[in-house]
Tab-separated table of C-alpha atoms in Angstrom:
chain	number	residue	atom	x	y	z
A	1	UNK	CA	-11.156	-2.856	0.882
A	2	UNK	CA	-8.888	-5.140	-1.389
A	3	UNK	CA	-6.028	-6.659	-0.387
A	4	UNK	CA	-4.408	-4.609	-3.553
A	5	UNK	CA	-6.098	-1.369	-2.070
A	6	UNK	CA	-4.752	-2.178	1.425
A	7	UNK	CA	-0.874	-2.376	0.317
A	8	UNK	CA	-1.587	0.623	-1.991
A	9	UNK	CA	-2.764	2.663	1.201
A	10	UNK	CA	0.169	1.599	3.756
A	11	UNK	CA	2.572	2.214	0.771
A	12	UNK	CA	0.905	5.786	0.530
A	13	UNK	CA	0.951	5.975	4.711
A	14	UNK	CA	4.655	5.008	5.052
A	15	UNK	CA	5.316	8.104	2.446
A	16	UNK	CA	4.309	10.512	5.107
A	17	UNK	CA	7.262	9.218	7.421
A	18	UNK	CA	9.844	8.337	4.951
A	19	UNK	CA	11.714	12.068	3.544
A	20	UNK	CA	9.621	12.166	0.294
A	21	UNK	CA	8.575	15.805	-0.685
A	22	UNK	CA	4.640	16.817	-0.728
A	23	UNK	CA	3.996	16.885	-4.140
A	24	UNK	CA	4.937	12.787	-4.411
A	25	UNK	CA	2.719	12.172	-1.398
A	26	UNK	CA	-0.134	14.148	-3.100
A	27	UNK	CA	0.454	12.866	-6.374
A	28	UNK	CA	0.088	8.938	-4.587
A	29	UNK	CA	-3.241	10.023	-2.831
A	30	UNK	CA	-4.647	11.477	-5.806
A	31	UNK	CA	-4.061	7.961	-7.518
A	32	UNK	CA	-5.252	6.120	-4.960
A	33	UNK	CA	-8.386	7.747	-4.504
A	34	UNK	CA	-9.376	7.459	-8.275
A	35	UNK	CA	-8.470	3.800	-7.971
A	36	UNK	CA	-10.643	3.902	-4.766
A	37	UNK	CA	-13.508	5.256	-6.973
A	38	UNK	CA	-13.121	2.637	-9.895
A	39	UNK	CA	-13.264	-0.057	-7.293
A	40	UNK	CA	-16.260	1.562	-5.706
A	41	UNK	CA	-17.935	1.770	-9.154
A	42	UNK	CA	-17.289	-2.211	-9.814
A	43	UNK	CA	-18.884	-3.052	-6.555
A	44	UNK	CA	-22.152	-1.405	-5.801
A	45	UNK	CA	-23.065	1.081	-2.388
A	46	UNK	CA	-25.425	-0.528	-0.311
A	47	UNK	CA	-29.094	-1.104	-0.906
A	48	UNK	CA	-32.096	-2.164	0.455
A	49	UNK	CA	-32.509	-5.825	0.674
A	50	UNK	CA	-28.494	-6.792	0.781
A	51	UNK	CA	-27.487	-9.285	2.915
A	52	UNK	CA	-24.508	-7.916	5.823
A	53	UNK	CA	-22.064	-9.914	3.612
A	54	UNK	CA	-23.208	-8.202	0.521
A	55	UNK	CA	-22.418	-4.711	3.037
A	56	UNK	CA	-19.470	-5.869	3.986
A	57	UNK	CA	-17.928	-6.001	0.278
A	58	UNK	CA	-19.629	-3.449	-1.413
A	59	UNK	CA	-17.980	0.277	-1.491
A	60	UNK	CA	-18.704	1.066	2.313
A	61	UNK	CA	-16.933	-1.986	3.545
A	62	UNK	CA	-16.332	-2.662	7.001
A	63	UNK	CA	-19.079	0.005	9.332
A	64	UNK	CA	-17.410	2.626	11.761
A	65	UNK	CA	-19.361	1.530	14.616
A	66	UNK	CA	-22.500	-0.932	14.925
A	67	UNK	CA	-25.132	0.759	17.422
A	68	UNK	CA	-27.307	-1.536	19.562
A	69	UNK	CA	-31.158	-2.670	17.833
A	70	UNK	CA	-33.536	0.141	18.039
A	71	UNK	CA	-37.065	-0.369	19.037
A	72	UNK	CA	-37.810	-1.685	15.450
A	73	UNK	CA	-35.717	-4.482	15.531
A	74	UNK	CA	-33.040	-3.164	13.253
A	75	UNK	CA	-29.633	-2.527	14.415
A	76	UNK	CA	-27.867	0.541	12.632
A	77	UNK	CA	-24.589	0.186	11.512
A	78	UNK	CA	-22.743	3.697	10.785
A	79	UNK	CA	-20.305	4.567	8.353
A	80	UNK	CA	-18.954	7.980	7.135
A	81	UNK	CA	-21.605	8.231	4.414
A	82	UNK	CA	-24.256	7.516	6.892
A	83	UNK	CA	-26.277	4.877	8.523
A	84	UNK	CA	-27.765	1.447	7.396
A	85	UNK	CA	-30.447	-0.553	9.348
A	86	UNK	CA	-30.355	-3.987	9.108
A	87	UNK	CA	-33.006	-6.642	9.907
A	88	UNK	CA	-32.847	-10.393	10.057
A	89	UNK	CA	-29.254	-9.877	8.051
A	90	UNK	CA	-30.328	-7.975	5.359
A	91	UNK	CA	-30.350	-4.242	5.088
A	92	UNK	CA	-34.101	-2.361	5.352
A	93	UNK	CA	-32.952	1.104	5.347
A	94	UNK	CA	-30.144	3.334	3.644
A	95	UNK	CA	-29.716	7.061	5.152
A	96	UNK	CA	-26.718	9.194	3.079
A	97	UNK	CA	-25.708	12.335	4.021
A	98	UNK	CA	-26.171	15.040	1.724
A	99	UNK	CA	-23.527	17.206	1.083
């Protein structure tokens, strides 16, 4: 996430405890989410063969939660979208979920 994104997001969160009505607050996510989406577009989602700092500022950012290495070698790093492996610092497997 940008630092451009980041103030745009605790602008939007500080909305929900300042007195301004619903329909700003949705119109401000709304916006932010397509802005979200163009930024996502200009940096690519994860691949096979990217290095962790590739990972790290492409479109999934920062993982969840990084689980320990699995008998492989790889250690899978989770995100909402759904799990990369990564080897030796660069990414061997991409799982998505499908919804």
């Amino acid at each position: 996430m940008t630092k451009s994104e980041r103030s745009l997001l605790i602008a939007i969160v500080g909305l929900f405890f300042c007195g301004f009505n619903a329909s700003a607050r949705e119109d401000m996510i709304a916006d932010w989410q397509i802005e979200l989406f163009k930024s996502c577009q200009k940096t690519a989602a994860p691949s096979v063969g990217m290095t962790e700092a590739e990972v790290l500022v492409s479109c999934w950012g920062k993982p969840k939660m990084i689980a320990g290495v699995n008998p492989a070698g790889e250690s899978q790093w989770n995100y909402r979208q759904g799990f990369l492996y990564l080897k030796d610092g660069k990414v061997t497997r991409v799982l998505t979920w499908r919804y």
